[in-house]
PDB file of C-alpha atoms in Angstrom:
ATOM      1  CA  MET A 426     -22.105  18.159 -58.577  1.00  0.00           C
ATOM      2  CA  LYS A 427     -22.132  15.115 -56.676  1.00  0.00           C
ATOM      3  CA  LYS A 428     -20.681  13.715 -53.260  1.00  0.00           C
ATOM      4  CA  CYS A 429     -16.935  12.504 -53.785  1.00  0.00           C
ATOM      5  CA  ARG A 430     -15.504   9.575 -52.186  1.00  0.00           C
ATOM      6  CA  LYS A 431     -12.260  10.243 -50.612  1.00  0.00           C
ATOM      7  CA  LEU A 432      -9.861   7.485 -50.454  1.00  0.00           C
ATOM      8  CA  SER A 433      -6.939   7.131 -47.741  1.00  0.00           C
ATOM      9  CA  GLU A 434      -4.189   9.492 -48.001  1.00  0.00           C
ATOM     10  CA  PRO A 435      -1.135   8.340 -50.179  1.00  0.00           C
ATOM     11  CA  PRO A 436       1.914   7.806 -47.845  1.00  0.00           C
ATOM     12  CA  THR A 437       4.114   9.709 -50.303  1.00  0.00           C
ATOM     13  CA  LEU A 438       1.745  12.674 -49.300  1.00  0.00           C
ATOM     14  CA  GLU A 439       2.146  12.216 -45.968  1.00  0.00           C
ATOM     15  CA  ALA A 440       5.720  11.580 -45.844  1.00  0.00           C
ATOM     16  CA  TYR A 441       6.658  14.680 -47.702  1.00  0.00           C
ATOM     17  CA  ARG A 442       4.294  16.730 -45.734  1.00  0.00           C
ATOM     18  CA  LEU A 443       6.320  15.172 -42.528  1.00  0.00           C
ATOM     19  CA  ALA A 444       9.686  16.071 -44.531  1.00  0.00           C
ATOM     20  CA  GLN A 445       8.503  19.531 -45.468  1.00  0.00           C
ATOM     21  CA  PRO A 446       5.868  20.741 -43.027  1.00  0.00           C
ATOM     22  CA  GLN A 447       6.050  24.249 -44.855  1.00  0.00           C
ATOM     23  CA  GLY A 448       6.416  23.480 -48.140  1.00  0.00           C
ATOM     24  CA  SER A 449       4.219  24.686 -50.946  1.00  0.00           C
ATOM     25  CA  TRP A 450       2.169  22.772 -53.533  1.00  0.00           C
ATOM     26  CA  ASP A 451       4.293  23.931 -56.422  1.00  0.00           C
ATOM     27  CA  GLN A 452       7.524  22.948 -54.032  1.00  0.00           C
ATOM     28  CA  MET A 453       5.850  19.496 -53.562  1.00  0.00           C
ATOM     29  CA  ARG A 454       5.317  18.787 -57.559  1.00  0.00           C
ATOM     30  CA  ASN A 455       8.826  19.648 -58.494  1.00  0.00           C
ATOM     31  CA  ASP A 456      10.637  18.397 -55.272  1.00  0.00           C
ATOM     32  CA  SER A 457      12.467  14.998 -56.518  1.00  0.00           C
ATOM     33  CA  PHE A 458      14.868  15.032 -53.285  1.00  0.00           C
ATOM     34  CA  TYR A 459      11.662  14.550 -50.660  1.00  0.00           C
ATOM     35  CA  GLY A 460       9.713  12.491 -53.135  1.00  0.00           C
ATOM     36  CA  GLY A 461       7.538  15.076 -53.929  1.00  0.00           C
ATOM     37  CA  GLN A 462       6.925  14.522 -57.529  1.00  0.00           C
ATOM     38  CA  GLN A 463       5.998  10.974 -56.663  1.00  0.00           C
ATOM     39  CA  ALA A 464       3.425  12.335 -54.161  1.00  0.00           C
ATOM     40  CA  TYR A 465       2.083  14.634 -56.683  1.00  0.00           C
ATOM     41  CA  THR A 466       1.457  11.891 -58.956  1.00  0.00           C
ATOM     42  CA  ASP A 467       0.207   9.698 -56.412  1.00  0.00           C
ATOM     43  CA  VAL A 468      -2.079  12.335 -55.121  1.00  0.00           C
ATOM     44  CA  LYS A 469      -3.694  12.719 -58.566  1.00  0.00           C
ATOM     45  CA  ARG A 470      -4.248   9.260 -59.118  1.00  0.00           C
ATOM     46  CA  THR A 471      -5.608   8.362 -55.915  1.00  0.00           C
ATOM     47  CA  LEU A 472      -8.153  11.286 -56.136  1.00  0.00           C
ATOM     48  CA  VAL A 473      -9.437  10.349 -59.483  1.00  0.00           C
ATOM     49  CA  ARG A 474      -9.668   6.791 -58.590  1.00  0.00           C
ATOM     50  CA  GLY A 475     -12.000   7.738 -55.372  1.00  0.00           C
ATOM     51  CA  GLN A 476     -13.699   9.946 -57.733  1.00  0.00           C
ATOM     52  CA  ARG A 477     -14.216   7.180 -60.077  1.00  0.00           C
ATOM     53  CA  CYS A 478     -12.956   9.181 -63.171  1.00  0.00           C
ATOM     54  CA  LEU A 479     -15.475  12.449 -62.469  1.00  0.00           C
ATOM     55  CA  CYS A 480     -14.690  16.007 -61.947  1.00  0.00           C
ATOM     56  CA  ALA A 481     -15.318  17.077 -58.228  1.00  0.00           C
ATOM     57  CA  TYR A 482     -17.693  19.957 -59.541  1.00  0.00           C
ATOM     58  CA  CYS A 483     -19.255  19.514 -63.144  1.00  0.00           C
ATOM     59  CA  GLU A 484     -18.934  15.649 -63.217  1.00  0.00           C
ATOM     60  CA  ILE A 485     -17.420  15.606 -66.841  1.00  0.00           C
ATOM     61  CA  GLU A 486     -14.992  12.602 -67.361  1.00  0.00           C
ATOM     62  CA  ILE A 487     -11.437  13.108 -66.485  1.00  0.00           C
ATOM     63  CA  ALA A 488      -9.807   9.841 -66.815  1.00  0.00           C
ATOM     64  CA  GLY A 489     -10.442   6.997 -69.702  1.00  0.00           C
ATOM     65  CA  GLY A 490     -10.323   4.292 -66.796  1.00  0.00           C
ATOM     66  CA  MET A 491      -9.463   3.688 -63.268  1.00  0.00           C
ATOM     67  CA  ASP A 492      -6.075   2.193 -63.864  1.00  0.00           C
ATOM     68  CA  ASP A 493      -2.576   4.208 -64.330  1.00  0.00           C
ATOM     69  CA  ALA A 494      -3.048   3.987 -68.124  1.00  0.00           C
ATOM     70  CA  GLY A 495      -6.774   5.056 -68.201  1.00  0.00           C
ATOM     71  CA  ILE A 496      -5.745   8.019 -65.715  1.00  0.00           C
ATOM     72  CA  ASN A 497      -2.387   8.692 -67.681  1.00  0.00           C
ATOM     73  CA  ALA A 498      -4.693   8.762 -70.772  1.00  0.00           C
ATOM     74  CA  LYS A 499      -6.359  11.922 -70.021  1.00  0.00           C
ATOM     75  CA  LYS A 500      -3.659  13.389 -67.841  1.00  0.00           C
ATOM     76  CA  HIS A 501      -3.949  17.019 -69.405  1.00  0.00           C
ATOM     77  CA  GLU A 502      -7.847  16.691 -68.547  1.00  0.00           C
ATOM     78  CA  GLN A 503      -7.128  16.747 -64.827  1.00  0.00           C
ATOM     79  CA  ARG A 504      -5.536  18.947 -62.260  1.00  0.00           C
ATOM     80  CA  VAL A 505      -5.687  19.286 -58.333  1.00  0.00           C
ATOM     81  CA  GLU A 506      -8.004  21.498 -56.847  1.00  0.00           C
ATOM     82  CA  HIS A 507      -7.728  23.255 -53.494  1.00  0.00           C
ATOM     83  CA  PHE A 508     -11.024  24.233 -51.955  1.00  0.00           C
ATOM     84  CA  HIS A 509      -9.579  26.255 -49.493  1.00  0.00           C
ATOM     85  CA  PRO A 510      -6.806  28.274 -50.848  1.00  0.00           C
ATOM     86  CA  LYS A 511      -3.225  26.735 -50.694  1.00  0.00           C
ATOM     87  CA  GLU A 512      -1.437  29.969 -49.833  1.00  0.00           C
ATOM     88  CA  ASP A 513      -3.123  30.408 -46.307  1.00  0.00           C
ATOM     89  CA  ARG A 514      -0.540  30.348 -43.651  1.00  0.00           C
ATOM     90  CA  SER A 515      -2.416  32.238 -41.410  1.00  0.00           C
ATOM     91  CA  GLY A 516      -2.939  29.188 -38.851  1.00  0.00           C
ATOM     92  CA  THR A 517      -0.920  26.033 -38.236  1.00  0.00           C
ATOM     93  CA  LEU A 518      -2.570  24.114 -41.026  1.00  0.00           C
ATOM     94  CA  ASN A 519      -0.644  23.653 -44.185  1.00  0.00           C
ATOM     95  CA  TRP A 520      -3.621  23.756 -46.884  1.00  0.00           C
ATOM     96  CA  ALA A 521      -1.344  23.261 -49.688  1.00  0.00           C
ATOM     97  CA  LEU A 522      -0.588  19.540 -48.552  1.00  0.00           C
ATOM     98  CA  HIS A 523      -3.653  18.790 -46.382  1.00  0.00           C
ATOM     99  CA  TRP A 524      -5.275  15.739 -47.852  1.00  0.00           C
ATOM    100  CA  SER A 525      -9.230  16.660 -47.076  1.00  0.00           C
ATOM    101  CA  ASN A 526      -8.936  19.939 -49.304  1.00  0.00           C
ATOM    102  CA  LEU A 527      -7.936  18.297 -52.208  1.00  0.00           C
ATOM    103  CA  TRP A 528      -9.695  17.398 -55.280  1.00  0.00           C
ATOM    104  CA  ALA A 529      -9.255  16.385 -58.877  1.00  0.00           C
ATOM    105  CA  VAL A 530     -11.400  18.642 -61.317  1.00  0.00           C
ATOM    106  CA  CYS A 531     -11.358  19.361 -64.938  1.00  0.00           C
ATOM    107  CA  PRO A 532      -9.508  22.387 -66.537  1.00  0.00           C
ATOM    108  CA  GLY A 533     -13.049  24.110 -66.541  1.00  0.00           C
ATOM    109  CA  GLY A 534     -12.980  24.784 -70.036  1.00  0.00           C
ATOM    110  CA  SER A 535      -9.629  27.025 -69.519  1.00  0.00           C
ATOM    111  CA  GLN A 536      -7.007  25.269 -71.617  1.00  0.00           C
ATOM    112  CA  ARG A 537      -7.245  26.871 -75.629  1.00  0.00           C
ATOM    113  CA  PRO A 538      -5.739  24.762 -77.973  1.00  0.00           C
ATOM    114  CA  PRO A 539      -3.023  25.997 -80.121  1.00  0.00           C
ATOM    115  CA  ASP A 540      -4.050  28.285 -82.787  1.00  0.00           C
ATOM    116  CA  GLY A 541      -4.996  26.017 -86.203  1.00  0.00           C
ATOM    117  CA  ILE A 542      -5.935  23.300 -84.003  1.00  0.00           C
ATOM    118  CA  PRO A 543      -9.668  22.030 -83.663  1.00  0.00           C
ATOM    119  CA  PHE A 544     -11.052  22.387 -80.300  1.00  0.00           C
ATOM    120  CA  ASP A 545     -13.440  20.014 -78.528  1.00  0.00           C
ATOM    121  CA  PRO A 546     -16.532  22.291 -77.587  1.00  0.00           C
ATOM    122  CA  SER A 547     -17.503  19.840 -74.552  1.00  0.00           C
ATOM    123  CA  ARG A 548     -13.748  21.003 -73.331  1.00  0.00           C
ATOM    124  CA  TYR A 549     -13.327  24.255 -74.491  1.00  0.00           C
ATOM    125  CA  LEU A 550     -15.906  26.944 -76.215  1.00  0.00           C
ATOM    126  CA  PRO A 551     -15.470  30.358 -76.726  1.00  0.00           C
ATOM    127  CA  PRO A 552     -16.208  33.246 -75.145  1.00  0.00           C
ATOM    128  CA  LEU A 553     -14.681  33.128 -72.086  1.00  0.00           C
ATOM    129  CA  PRO A 554     -15.088  33.691 -68.986  1.00  0.00           C
ATOM    130  CA  ALA A 555     -18.729  32.546 -69.723  1.00  0.00           C
ATOM    131  CA  ASN A 556     -17.725  29.358 -70.477  1.00  0.00           C
ATOM    132  CA  LEU A 557     -15.147  28.501 -67.615  1.00  0.00           C
ATOM    133  CA  SER A 558     -16.521  26.411 -64.822  1.00  0.00           C
ATOM    134  CA  CYS A 559     -15.273  24.478 -61.726  1.00  0.00           C
ATOM    135  CA  ASP A 560     -12.018  25.839 -60.001  1.00  0.00           C
ATOM    136  CA  ALA A 561     -11.403  28.046 -63.472  1.00  0.00           C
ATOM    137  CA  PHE A 562     -14.393  30.048 -62.531  1.00  0.00           C
ATOM    138  CA  LYS A 563     -14.106  29.861 -58.554  1.00  0.00           C
ATOM    139  CA  ASP A 564     -10.834  31.791 -58.999  1.00  0.00           C
ATOM    140  CA  HIS A 565     -12.402  34.452 -61.545  1.00  0.00           C
ATOM    141  CA  GLN A 566     -15.167  34.914 -59.007  1.00  0.00           C
ATOM    142  CA  ILE A 567     -12.554  35.491 -56.199  1.00  0.00           C
ATOM    143  CA  GLN A 568     -10.651  37.643 -58.335  1.00  0.00           C
ATOM    144  CA  ALA A 569     -13.644  39.699 -59.308  1.00  0.00           C
ATOM    145  CA  GLY A 570     -14.761  40.009 -55.611  1.00  0.00           C
ATOM    146  CA  LYS A 571     -17.767  38.046 -56.141  1.00  0.00           C
ATOM    147  CA  LEU A 572     -16.602  35.369 -53.772  1.00  0.00           C
ATOM    148  CA  PRO A 573     -14.412  35.339 -50.722  1.00  0.00           C
ATOM    149  CA  ALA A 574     -10.976  33.765 -51.029  1.00  0.00           C
ATOM    150  CA  SER A 575     -12.023  31.207 -48.406  1.00  0.00           C
ATOM    151  CA  PRO A 576     -15.121  29.820 -49.951  1.00  0.00           C
ATOM    152  CA  GLU A 577     -16.393  27.396 -46.882  1.00  0.00           C
ATOM    153  CA  GLY A 578     -20.092  28.435 -46.069  1.00  0.00           C
ATOM    154  CA  TRP A 579     -20.677  30.182 -49.468  1.00  0.00           C
ATOM    155  CA  LEU A 580     -20.612  27.101 -51.735  1.00  0.00           C
ATOM    156  CA  LEU A 581     -20.462  23.532 -51.535  1.00  0.00           C
ATOM    157  CA  ALA A 582     -17.292  21.380 -51.273  1.00  0.00           C
ATOM    158  CA  SER A 583     -17.430  17.689 -52.790  1.00  0.00           C
ATOM    159  CA  ASP A 584     -17.455  16.223 -49.407  1.00  0.00           C
ATOM    160  CA  GLU A 585     -20.530  18.648 -48.125  1.00  0.00           C
ATOM    161  CA  VAL A 586     -22.558  17.235 -50.789  1.00  0.00           C
ATOM    162  CA  PRO A 587     -25.011  14.715 -49.149  1.00  0.00           C
ATOM    163  CA  ALA A 588     -25.290  10.942 -50.728  1.00  0.00           C
ATOM    164  CA  PHE A 589     -29.124  11.682 -50.127  1.00  0.00           C
ATOM    165  CA  PRO A 590     -31.161  13.272 -50.911  1.00  0.00           C
ATOM    166  CA  LEU A 591     -30.379  14.272 -54.331  1.00  0.00           C
ATOM    167  CA  LEU A 592     -30.141  18.042 -54.307  1.00  0.00           C
ATOM    168  CA  PHE A 593     -30.061  19.034 -58.018  1.00  0.00           C
ATOM    169  CA  GLN A 594     -32.484  18.735 -60.852  1.00  0.00           C
ATOM    170  CA  PHE A 595     -32.019  19.864 -64.471  1.00  0.00           C
ATOM    171  CA  ALA A 596     -34.018  22.185 -66.480  1.00  0.00           C
ATOM    172  CA  PRO A 597     -34.313  21.284 -70.374  1.00  0.00           C
ATOM    173  CA  ASN A 598     -31.780  23.316 -71.643  1.00  0.00           C
ATOM    174  CA  GLY A 599     -29.314  20.866 -69.511  1.00  0.00           C
ATOM    175  CA  THR A 600     -28.769  23.690 -66.547  1.00  0.00           C
ATOM    176  CA  PRO A 601     -28.618  22.405 -62.832  1.00  0.00           C
ATOM    177  CA  GLU A 602     -31.109  23.740 -60.405  1.00  0.00           C
ATOM    178  CA  PRO A 603     -31.768  23.298 -56.833  1.00  0.00           C
ATOM    179  CA  HIS A 604     -34.240  20.141 -56.157  1.00  0.00           C
ATOM    180  CA  PRO A 605     -36.950  22.300 -54.383  1.00  0.00           C
ATOM    181  CA  GLN A 606     -38.349  19.554 -52.003  1.00  0.00           C
ATOM    182  CA  ASN A 607     -35.009  17.803 -51.248  1.00  0.00           C
ATOM    183  CA  CYS A 608     -33.101  21.090 -50.456  1.00  0.00           C
ATOM    184  CA  GLY A 609     -36.029  22.536 -48.764  1.00  0.00           C
ATOM    185  CA  ALA A 610     -36.337  19.390 -46.471  1.00  0.00           C
ATOM    186  CA  LEU A 611     -32.537  19.609 -45.690  1.00  0.00           C
ATOM    187  CA  ALA A 612     -30.419  21.857 -43.230  1.00  0.00           C
ATOM    188  CA  LEU A 613     -26.679  21.872 -44.098  1.00  0.00           C
ATOM    189  CA  PRO A 614     -24.489  22.937 -41.183  1.00  0.00           C
ATOM    190  CA  GLY A 615     -22.108  25.653 -41.805  1.00  0.00           C
ATOM    191  CA  SER A 616     -24.013  27.444 -44.687  1.00  0.00           C
ATOM    192  CA  HIS A 617     -23.996  31.534 -44.682  1.00  0.00           C
ATOM    193  CA  TYR A 618     -27.386  31.531 -46.211  1.00  0.00           C
ATOM    194  CA  PRO A 619     -30.784  31.112 -44.965  1.00  0.00           C
ATOM    195  CA  ASN A 620     -31.693  27.831 -46.494  1.00  0.00           C
ATOM    196  CA  THR A 621     -30.182  24.775 -48.717  1.00  0.00           C
ATOM    197  CA  THR A 622     -31.755  26.087 -51.586  1.00  0.00           C
ATOM    198  CA  THR A 623     -29.839  29.335 -51.919  1.00  0.00           C
ATOM    199  CA  LEU A 624     -26.661  27.530 -50.928  1.00  0.00           C
ATOM    200  CA  VAL A 625     -27.024  25.030 -53.750  1.00  0.00           C
ATOM    201  CA  SER A 626     -28.099  27.955 -56.274  1.00  0.00           C
ATOM    202  CA  LYS A 627     -24.897  30.091 -55.180  1.00  0.00           C
ATOM    203  CA  THR A 628     -22.630  26.739 -55.443  1.00  0.00           C
ATOM    204  CA  ILE A 629     -24.208  26.572 -59.249  1.00  0.00           C
ATOM    205  CA  GLU A 630     -23.471  30.372 -59.437  1.00  0.00           C
ATOM    206  CA  HIS A 631     -19.848  30.515 -58.102  1.00  0.00           C
ATOM    207  CA  LEU A 632     -18.572  27.296 -60.245  1.00  0.00           C
ATOM    208  CA  ASN A 633     -20.900  28.181 -63.152  1.00  0.00           C
ATOM    209  CA  LEU A 634     -22.191  24.482 -63.630  1.00  0.00           C
ATOM    210  CA  GLY A 635     -24.597  26.137 -66.052  1.00  0.00           C
ATOM    211  CA  CYS A 636     -22.528  27.877 -68.561  1.00  0.00           C
ATOM    212  CA  PRO A 637     -23.548  27.146 -72.064  1.00  0.00           C
ATOM    213  CA  ARG A 638     -20.459  24.840 -72.638  1.00  0.00           C
ATOM    214  CA  LEU A 639     -21.559  22.293 -69.935  1.00  0.00           C
ATOM    215  CA  ASN A 640     -25.473  22.805 -70.566  1.00  0.00           C
ATOM    216  CA  ARG A 641     -24.505  21.883 -74.094  1.00  0.00           C
ATOM    217  CA  ASN A 642     -22.728  18.484 -72.820  1.00  0.00           C
ATOM    218  CA  ARG A 643     -25.612  17.728 -70.634  1.00  0.00           C
ATOM    219  CA  CYS A 644     -28.175  17.762 -73.209  1.00  0.00           C
ATOM    220  CA  ILE A 645     -26.065  15.489 -75.527  1.00  0.00           C
ATOM    221  CA  ALA A 646     -25.752  13.118 -72.737  1.00  0.00           C
ATOM    222  CA  LYS A 647     -29.424  13.300 -71.952  1.00  0.00           C
ATOM    223  CA  ALA A 648     -30.440  12.260 -75.286  1.00  0.00           C
ATOM    224  CA  GLN A 649     -28.249   9.700 -75.286  1.00  0.00           C
ATOM    225  CA  LEU A 650     -29.898   8.320 -72.258  1.00  0.00           C
ATOM    226  CA  GLU A 651     -33.321   8.676 -73.543  1.00  0.00           C
ATOM    227  CA  LYS A 652     -32.302   6.521 -76.372  1.00  0.00           C
ATOM    228  CA  GLN A 653     -31.035   3.847 -73.733  1.00  0.00           C
ATOM    229  CA  ILE A 654     -34.333   4.326 -72.266  1.00  0.00           C
ATOM    230  CA  ARG A 655     -36.429   3.833 -75.352  1.00  0.00           C
ATOM    231  CA  LYS A 656     -34.507   0.858 -76.400  1.00  0.00           C
ATOM    232  CA  ALA A 657     -34.880  -0.716 -72.885  1.00  0.00           C
ATOM    233  CA  GLN A 658     -38.478  -0.335 -72.973  1.00  0.00           C
ATOM    234  CA  GLN A 659     -38.834  -1.355 -76.595  1.00  0.00           C
ATOM    235  CA  SER A 660     -36.639  -4.921 -75.548  1.00  0.00           C
ATOM    236  CA  ALA A 661     -38.861  -5.664 -72.962  1.00  0.00           C
ATOM    237  CA  PRO A 662     -42.574  -5.218 -73.672  1.00  0.00           C
ATOM    238  CA  GLY A 663     -44.921  -6.079 -70.936  1.00  0.00           C
ATOM    239  CA  VAL A 664     -42.470  -4.693 -68.140  1.00  0.00           C
ATOM    240  CA  PRO A 665     -43.380  -2.187 -65.607  1.00  0.00           C
ATOM    241  CA  PRO A 666     -41.606   1.083 -66.402  1.00  0.00           C
ATOM    242  CA  GLN A 667     -40.164   0.952 -63.004  1.00  0.00           C
ATOM    243  CA  SER A 668     -38.741  -2.014 -63.438  1.00  0.00           C
ATOM    244  CA  VAL A 669     -36.827  -1.049 -66.794  1.00  0.00           C
ATOM    245  CA  MET A 670     -35.586   2.019 -64.961  1.00  0.00           C
ATOM    246  CA  LEU A 671     -34.339  -0.066 -62.264  1.00  0.00           C
ATOM    247  CA  ASP A 672     -32.504  -2.434 -64.869  1.00  0.00           C
ATOM    248  CA  LEU A 673     -30.927   0.446 -66.352  1.00  0.00           C
ATOM    249  CA  ALA A 674     -29.828   2.005 -62.817  1.00  0.00           C
ATOM    250  CA  ARG A 675     -28.278  -1.123 -62.168  1.00  0.00           C
ATOM    251  CA  ARG A 676     -26.436  -1.208 -65.177  1.00  0.00           C
ATOM    252  CA  LEU A 677     -25.504   2.510 -65.496  1.00  0.00           C
ATOM    253  CA  LEU A 678     -24.700   2.898 -62.013  1.00  0.00           C
ATOM    254  CA  SER A 679     -22.365   0.145 -61.101  1.00  0.00           C
ATOM    255  CA  GLN A 680     -21.655  -1.220 -57.718  1.00  0.00           C
ATOM    256  CA  ASP A 681     -18.337  -1.800 -59.106  1.00  0.00           C
ATOM    257  CA  ALA A 682     -15.835   0.518 -57.117  1.00  0.00           C
ATOM    258  CA  ASP A 683     -13.458  -0.204 -59.628  1.00  0.00           C
ATOM    259  CA  SER A 684     -15.226   1.064 -62.787  1.00  0.00           C
ATOM    260  CA  PRO A 685     -15.997   4.698 -63.666  1.00  0.00           C
ATOM    261  CA  TRP A 686     -19.249   6.444 -62.803  1.00  0.00           C
ATOM    262  CA  PRO A 687     -21.238   7.878 -65.812  1.00  0.00           C
ATOM    263  CA  GLN A 688     -20.489  11.426 -67.345  1.00  0.00           C
ATOM    264  CA  TYR A 689     -22.958  13.884 -65.491  1.00  0.00           C
ATOM    265  CA  PHE A 690     -23.763  11.425 -62.754  1.00  0.00           C
ATOM    266  CA  SER A 691     -26.446  13.487 -61.043  1.00  0.00           C
ATOM    267  CA  LEU A 692     -28.621  13.941 -64.305  1.00  0.00           C
ATOM    268  CA  VAL A 693     -28.340  10.332 -64.921  1.00  0.00           C
ATOM    269  CA  ARG A 694     -29.472   9.616 -61.720  1.00  0.00           C
ATOM    270  CA  TRP A 695     -32.086  12.370 -61.490  1.00  0.00           C
ATOM    271  CA  ARG A 696     -33.532  11.125 -64.817  1.00  0.00           C
ATOM    272  CA  LEU A 697     -33.926   7.676 -63.607  1.00  0.00           C
ATOM    273  CA  GLY A 698     -35.654   8.794 -60.759  1.00  0.00           C
ATOM    274  CA  ASP A 699     -36.969   6.510 -57.769  1.00  0.00           C
ATOM    275  CA  PRO A 700     -35.185   3.309 -59.241  1.00  0.00           C
ATOM    276  CA  ALA A 701     -32.218   5.105 -59.183  1.00  0.00           C
ATOM    277  CA  GLU A 702     -32.518   6.396 -55.582  1.00  0.00           C
ATOM    278  CA  ALA A 703     -33.488   2.435 -54.577  1.00  0.00           C
ATOM    279  CA  HIS A 704     -30.728   1.150 -56.331  1.00  0.00           C
ATOM    280  CA  LEU A 705     -28.382   3.718 -54.863  1.00  0.00           C
ATOM    281  CA  GLN A 706     -29.745   3.079 -51.517  1.00  0.00           C
ATOM    282  CA  SER A 707     -29.263  -0.787 -51.713  1.00  0.00           C
ATOM    283  CA  LEU A 708     -25.435  -0.159 -52.686  1.00  0.00           C
ATOM    284  CA  ASN A 709     -25.073   2.148 -49.487  1.00  0.00           C
ATOM    285  CA  TYR A 710     -23.949   4.743 -51.908  1.00  0.00           C
ATOM    286  CA  ALA A 711     -21.544   7.344 -50.012  1.00  0.00           C
ATOM    287  CA  GLY A 712     -20.058   9.112 -53.109  1.00  0.00           C
TER     288      GLY A 712
END
């Protein structure tokens, strides 16, 4: 899980909220009279672009590119997550249409293909709910009474993940873990836990970011990355290893805000180590 960049709110969402201040999310999605359908499309596209085509939770790719065609090509692999429950009407804020409450996420392994259609194990893998993740598993945790409906302070929202330092490291089987040094040195406001290590651990747990499906995906991604590292080292004999890794970081973690981040960004960043941190610092990386 990484810090995600939030672009400016689409004017169509603001216009709809002004026209229908008590409107629900489903009402907006189906409302052509007040421009709700266009607002929904604009919201999803703007979120995906801000997140540079990655799920706000597991960092799987949810778009084929940053343009409309690339986003539409994987539209069934994207949905909009409300971090705070959209049904909450206890105050004056309409959480369903509140821009800072919205994130683009993957279906979290919840979309079962029709019978007889081969499934992509990176996207759907029985059994469920063991292989649900992201908001699909978050909702499962809430329904099971293991997570409050209002999860603030019980798990990290994408904008609460700091750009620096990296809070995650990865076990050999692909499981994300709290980075002990970085988490131990950082206090995050609003947490209900005694330390950041526990907050990160509970975030992994409540989003099931260490499920077998995602771990399998990360192992494949890491093997591909190791192949790139070996190839880069072999093609640059005599070049210091740190310089090779820095060059890879520059290529894989592009400064071009109009290009997608690589899948499993945090895994790539962690594996490339200090050179990746130096590169991201030079970019003023903020999500």
